XYZ file of C-alpha atoms in Angstrom:
266
model
C 88.754 171.092 143.865
C 86.049 171.919 141.571
C 85.872 169.940 138.025
C 83.329 169.932 135.151
C 79.878 170.277 136.147
C 77.113 168.056 134.431
C 75.814 168.824 131.144
C 72.102 169.519 130.537
C 71.651 165.681 129.215
C 73.478 164.207 132.277
C 70.622 161.788 132.796
C 70.740 160.059 129.601
C 74.908 160.275 129.403
C 74.725 158.711 132.600
C 72.618 155.745 131.835
C 74.854 154.960 129.033
C 77.854 154.796 131.279
C 76.055 152.650 133.944
C 75.298 150.235 131.634
C 78.880 150.280 130.185
C 80.327 149.812 133.635
C 77.281 147.203 134.838
C 75.623 149.503 137.095
C 78.492 149.985 139.787
C 78.677 153.160 141.796
C 80.943 155.615 140.316
C 83.544 157.867 142.824
C 83.061 161.528 142.693
C 86.587 161.890 140.749
C 85.379 159.570 138.166
C 82.016 161.301 137.483
C 84.336 164.374 136.959
C 86.531 162.807 134.399
C 83.393 161.583 132.557
C 81.925 165.173 132.491
C 85.655 166.119 131.126
C 85.118 163.840 128.578
C 81.828 164.465 127.327
C 82.228 168.103 127.517
C 85.133 167.880 125.129
C 84.349 165.124 122.861
C 80.622 164.862 122.614
C 79.936 168.483 121.275
C 81.308 167.418 118.007
C 78.866 164.577 117.706
C 76.220 166.965 118.355
C 76.924 169.431 115.744
C 75.386 169.870 112.576
C 77.986 167.679 110.968
C 77.552 163.956 110.362
C 79.680 162.096 112.665
C 81.667 158.500 111.443
C 83.215 156.733 114.464
C 85.868 154.513 112.527
C 87.021 151.225 114.209
C 89.898 148.836 113.630
C 93.187 148.128 114.542
C 95.716 150.912 115.575
C 98.729 148.843 114.827
C 100.854 149.743 111.745
C 100.059 148.904 108.823
C 96.350 148.522 109.585
C 96.086 152.069 110.948
C 97.081 153.425 107.697
C 93.937 152.235 106.311
C 91.837 153.728 109.221
C 93.318 156.950 108.128
C 92.962 156.282 104.564
C 89.208 156.202 105.392
C 89.021 158.939 107.732
C 90.803 161.158 105.011
C 88.065 160.167 102.231
C 85.416 161.006 104.526
C 87.290 164.241 105.402
C 86.936 165.378 101.792
C 82.951 165.646 102.177
C 81.559 168.881 103.517
C 79.914 168.614 106.868
C 81.592 165.324 107.766
C 83.173 164.563 111.025
C 85.259 161.249 110.780
C 86.972 160.465 113.845
C 89.011 157.542 115.600
C 88.903 156.824 119.318
C 92.553 156.698 119.714
C 92.876 160.152 118.754
C 90.542 161.490 121.504
C 90.857 162.475 125.304
C 91.234 159.634 127.280
C 89.550 158.784 130.751
C 92.277 158.598 133.338
C 90.745 156.272 135.876
C 92.614 153.188 137.006
C 89.377 151.473 138.547
C 87.051 151.623 135.810
C 86.937 149.688 132.346
C 87.351 153.038 130.451
C 87.224 151.516 126.650
C 84.011 150.284 127.482
C 82.717 153.794 128.668
C 84.377 155.749 125.566
C 83.198 153.154 123.335
C 79.669 153.044 124.667
C 79.229 157.062 124.627
C 80.676 157.434 120.934
C 78.907 154.738 119.409
C 75.713 156.175 121.059
C 75.921 159.840 119.854
C 77.590 158.919 116.320
C 75.571 159.336 113.477
C 77.561 156.207 111.716
C 80.095 153.821 112.907
C 82.386 152.343 110.461
C 84.380 149.097 111.070
C 87.859 148.360 108.696
C 88.744 144.629 109.222
C 91.571 142.744 108.305
C 91.961 140.203 110.723
C 90.380 138.299 113.304
C 92.667 138.946 116.370
C 92.888 142.185 118.405
C 90.566 144.879 119.561
C 88.383 145.185 116.390
C 86.979 141.932 117.436
C 85.107 142.758 120.435
C 84.100 145.887 118.566
C 82.488 143.748 115.786
C 80.663 142.013 118.493
C 79.407 145.349 119.890
C 77.982 146.724 116.577
C 76.315 143.754 114.807
C 73.502 143.862 117.409
C 71.169 146.726 118.905
C 71.528 149.493 119.868
C 74.163 149.933 117.090
C 73.370 147.641 114.262
C 71.146 149.913 112.231
C 73.960 152.825 112.163
C 77.043 150.298 111.651
C 78.836 149.596 108.194
C 81.708 147.248 107.763
C 84.697 146.770 105.340
C 86.382 143.814 105.776
C 89.518 142.928 103.708
C 89.665 140.056 101.255
C 86.084 138.930 102.726
C 83.707 137.016 100.511
C 80.816 134.555 101.149
C 82.211 132.083 98.463
C 80.224 129.172 97.157
C 80.597 128.066 93.633
C 77.211 129.521 93.142
C 78.189 132.738 94.160
C 80.945 133.500 91.750
C 78.853 136.640 90.642
C 81.562 139.507 91.582
C 84.939 140.170 90.898
C 85.639 140.557 94.601
C 84.267 137.008 95.020
C 86.525 135.561 92.445
C 89.711 137.435 93.791
C 89.151 136.315 97.380
C 88.868 132.730 96.175
C 91.935 133.187 94.169
C 94.022 134.648 97.035
C 93.117 131.735 99.084
C 94.155 129.407 96.535
C 97.296 131.095 95.769
C 98.362 131.099 99.462
C 97.586 127.762 100.255
C 100.884 126.243 101.353
C 100.221 122.634 100.133
C 99.768 123.636 96.568
C 102.724 123.670 93.769
C 102.847 126.535 91.512
C 101.443 124.280 88.533
C 98.248 123.497 90.683
C 98.111 127.096 91.925
C 97.919 128.068 88.177
C 95.330 125.489 87.073
C 93.132 126.121 89.889
C 92.926 129.728 89.301
C 92.479 129.380 85.692
C 89.823 126.953 86.459
C 88.260 129.427 88.680
C 88.123 132.280 86.550
C 86.748 130.091 83.710
C 83.794 129.146 85.984
C 83.153 132.558 86.935
C 83.240 133.759 83.252
C 80.599 130.898 82.181
C 78.460 132.141 85.133
C 78.339 135.627 83.025
C 81.136 137.670 85.074
C 82.931 140.041 83.014
C 86.590 139.195 84.404
C 89.868 139.029 82.973
C 92.209 136.469 84.405
C 95.182 138.839 84.149
C 93.564 141.288 86.784
C 93.306 138.320 89.148
C 96.839 137.335 88.992
C 97.734 141.143 89.261
C 96.163 141.246 92.645
C 97.937 138.074 93.782
C 101.253 139.276 92.286
C 100.786 142.597 94.480
C 99.959 140.744 97.319
C 102.938 138.626 97.176
C 105.035 141.489 96.610
C 103.940 143.248 99.550
C 104.709 140.209 101.685
C 100.957 140.400 102.977
C 98.874 137.028 102.993
C 95.093 137.223 102.558
C 93.139 137.873 105.510
C 91.839 135.256 107.329
C 88.774 135.153 109.797
C 87.033 132.714 112.165
C 83.686 131.601 111.341
C 82.239 133.880 113.667
C 83.442 136.729 112.001
C 82.387 135.445 108.689
C 78.764 135.125 109.893
C 78.910 138.490 111.233
C 80.012 140.116 108.040
C 77.309 138.111 106.149
C 74.704 139.301 108.456
C 75.695 142.990 107.561
C 76.328 141.713 103.826
C 72.388 140.625 103.916
C 71.491 144.273 105.141
C 73.641 145.762 102.241
C 76.257 147.185 104.865
C 79.118 145.082 104.129
C 81.503 146.302 101.699
C 84.798 144.036 100.991
C 88.027 145.471 99.657
C 91.434 143.831 98.612
C 93.632 146.988 98.187
C 93.910 150.363 99.679
C 92.650 152.083 96.448
C 89.620 149.656 96.559
C 88.739 150.866 100.184
C 89.312 154.464 99.351
C 86.487 153.993 96.442
C 84.225 151.952 98.520
C 83.775 154.404 101.381
C 81.845 156.530 98.942
C 79.159 153.665 99.643
C 78.690 155.295 103.180
C 75.726 157.564 103.516
C 76.706 161.060 102.587
C 76.637 163.799 105.404
C 73.660 165.457 104.163
C 70.703 163.236 105.004
C 70.055 162.527 108.640
C 70.520 158.838 109.592
C 67.135 156.503 109.283
C 68.107 155.187 112.916
C 67.651 158.592 114.335
C 64.365 159.111 112.439
C 63.055 155.791 113.754
C 63.976 156.922 117.753
C 62.326 159.999 117.395
C 58.907 158.331 116.360
């Protein structure tokens, strides 16, 4: 039985695959499935459109936020935003197929976009892959409720809202203590020159309580990785889905070619 033939750049593709599987020898049937995957999916990444590889949890309600990002990017002419779960799978029982698919898609995508709302699940190892070479320069993260909060760092609405959410959902505080702590937090932010209204902070707290969703919490490892992206101006926190749709505009537009590609060509 014949299968898909290797593409012209088969050597480069197999280098990526061998790194993903740790250098083990591939069986002929496995190679055929890999060629089938590459011929089906990679041409979209090699086209003139700008590709955005969207990472995050596929479980509900998190998948809705991935779709929101995908929909916002789709509105831009020349953009190809995609989620790995929508693509052709590699039907092999022996190989670590996720690593192969992820490595190929991450290698040939123009940009990688991670949407994070929790510290558990498949998106955790994805974050670990994207914060180092060869993917770091093309990656952007959108963590919900994240803020590198210190008392000296209450310089944005996002920082204040995140700190207020943590106060509001602390189990061992009474309603009066929550009220007093949030008021004190907003007062300190205003004294630091931030133009913020206390009511907008309470509106976010009330909305989150109505949704029955507590603030996203992250391990110290996650926070440090988000901070790394933040220092490189590629971390965009959000609290509500509307905010997420808005901050998607911070991603590079489909028009210019990515800087990482220009550097590799030098």
